[in-house]
Amino acid sequence: MDDLIVGIDLGGTKIMAAVVDAAGGIRHRTFKLTPVQDGPEAVLGAMVEAARETAAGAGVSLDDVSAIGVGSPGPLDPDAGVIICSPNLPGWDHVPMKDRIEGATGRRVFLDNDCNVATLAEHALGAGRGVGNLIGLFLGTGIGGGVVINNRLHRGFSRQAGELGHVVVDVNGPKCGCGQKGCIEALASRRVMCRKIAEALEQGRKSTLTETDPNKIRTSMLAEALARGDELVREVMTEAMSYLGIAVASIAHVVSPEMVVIGGGIVDALTDDLLDVVRTSATERALPLVMDGVKFVRAQLKEDAGVLGAAVLARQQLAG
Ligand SMILES: [Zn+2]
């Protein structure tokens, strides 16, 4: 039997599971809605079902796979495999996800937060192949991140390293979901950009999105607006990317990455010139040698990043 792993990407709205081979190829994918309103037991049950179904879809059974990797919203304890709590999983309180899935499947289970596994995926199989030191920044409803140092995901003393969305870039800035002010998440997430566009539209600013319900602005619409030369969208996204660059400069002084991978829901609207805004903003604020030769790139794996990263995590942990 090939060396197969089941990767599971648990999201607040959907669960994706996939059978991943040793080369990082996906043999089969399964999608399910996350029954989040039915509580942790129902969600764990759906994850196990998704794992079984995707194994069957790949023509094997769970007994044939080496392990199960999971990327989950956090905060979580990756060693104990416990979800501590999560804004995306209301009512969850210290749920022992690893133990429960191991009990139900008989397979070893490895767990980490969604942005850490997405960073692992980009490092092993995506934009960061062959790069020993990189950071991942994922812009969606919030901003998450991950840090790879010397080819290893960095978890740190608290096991919570890589929470890059809460790097403060403006101590007098807007309030963040975490309670602090001026975190990069409160200034550059997709949600914040869409809100700023909606506010400007309400104030009568002209835009190609004028006819759009401001609550329903999607990334594809942002990309299209940019392509059509929309000044408002360009202005809002440029400001956000400039803030992101400030965060990158701070992070770079600690980590010294060779590459900055930017992904998440926003990636399809991230034009080359917006990537340049991040680079320029970071370069202006960092010691010159720190930013010399650093590459700024888009994440490549899109919706597969979660399952692939979960599989990479499991494979690395099995190998010790
Ligand atoms: Zn914060």
PDB file of N, CA, C and O and ligand atoms in Angstrom, residues 165-166 176-180 183 185, ligand 1:
ATOM      1  N   GLY A 165      -1.510  37.810  12.965  1.00  0.00           N
ATOM      2  CA  GLY A 165      -2.606  38.768  12.832  1.00  0.00           C
ATOM      3  C   GLY A 165      -2.676  39.757  13.979  1.00  0.00           C
ATOM      4  O   GLY A 165      -3.296  40.809  13.870  1.00  0.00           O
ATOM      5  N   HIS A 166      -2.018  39.419  15.080  1.00  0.00           N
ATOM      6  CA  HIS A 166      -2.082  40.288  16.254  1.00  0.00           C
ATOM      7  C   HIS A 166      -0.784  41.048  16.500  1.00  0.00           C
ATOM      8  O   HIS A 166      -0.562  41.571  17.598  1.00  0.00           O
ATOM      9  N   CYS A 176      -9.359  45.460  17.741  1.00  0.00           N
ATOM     10  CA  CYS A 176      -9.266  44.130  17.140  1.00  0.00           C
ATOM     11  C   CYS A 176     -10.184  43.170  17.908  1.00  0.00           C
ATOM     12  O   CYS A 176     -10.520  43.425  19.064  1.00  0.00           O
ATOM     13  N   GLY A 177     -10.550  42.064  17.269  1.00  0.00           N
ATOM     14  CA  GLY A 177     -11.366  41.047  17.929  1.00  0.00           C
ATOM     15  C   GLY A 177     -10.730  40.501  19.195  1.00  0.00           C
ATOM     16  O   GLY A 177     -11.417  39.991  20.081  1.00  0.00           O
ATOM     17  N   CYS A 178      -9.406  40.625  19.315  1.00  0.00           N
ATOM     18  CA  CYS A 178      -8.701  40.088  20.479  1.00  0.00           C
ATOM     19  C   CYS A 178      -8.769  41.047  21.672  1.00  0.00           C
ATOM     20  O   CYS A 178      -8.336  40.701  22.767  1.00  0.00           O
ATOM     21  N   GLY A 179      -9.292  42.270  21.445  1.00  0.00           N
ATOM     22  CA  GLY A 179      -9.397  43.222  22.545  1.00  0.00           C
ATOM     23  C   GLY A 179      -8.356  44.327  22.514  1.00  0.00           C
ATOM     24  O   GLY A 179      -8.514  45.358  23.162  1.00  0.00           O
ATOM     25  N   GLN A 180      -7.262  44.110  21.746  1.00  0.00           N
ATOM     26  CA  GLN A 180      -6.225  45.140  21.640  1.00  0.00           C
ATOM     27  C   GLN A 180      -6.601  46.148  20.546  1.00  0.00           C
ATOM     28  O   GLN A 180      -7.606  45.987  19.858  1.00  0.00           O
ATOM     29  N   CYS A 183      -4.077  45.948  15.881  1.00  0.00           N
ATOM     30  CA  CYS A 183      -3.472  44.730  15.320  1.00  0.00           C
ATOM     31  C   CYS A 183      -3.633  44.785  13.796  1.00  0.00           C
ATOM     32  O   CYS A 183      -4.585  45.385  13.279  1.00  0.00           O
ATOM     33  N   GLU A 185      -4.695  42.558  11.953  1.00  0.00           N
ATOM     34  CA  GLU A 185      -6.004  41.961  11.619  1.00  0.00           C
ATOM     35  C   GLU A 185      -7.119  43.014  11.563  1.00  0.00           C
ATOM     36  O   GLU A 185      -8.068  42.887  10.793  1.00  0.00           O
TER      37      GLU A 185
HETATM   38 ZN    ZN B   1      -5.630  41.419  17.778  1.00  0.00          ZN
END
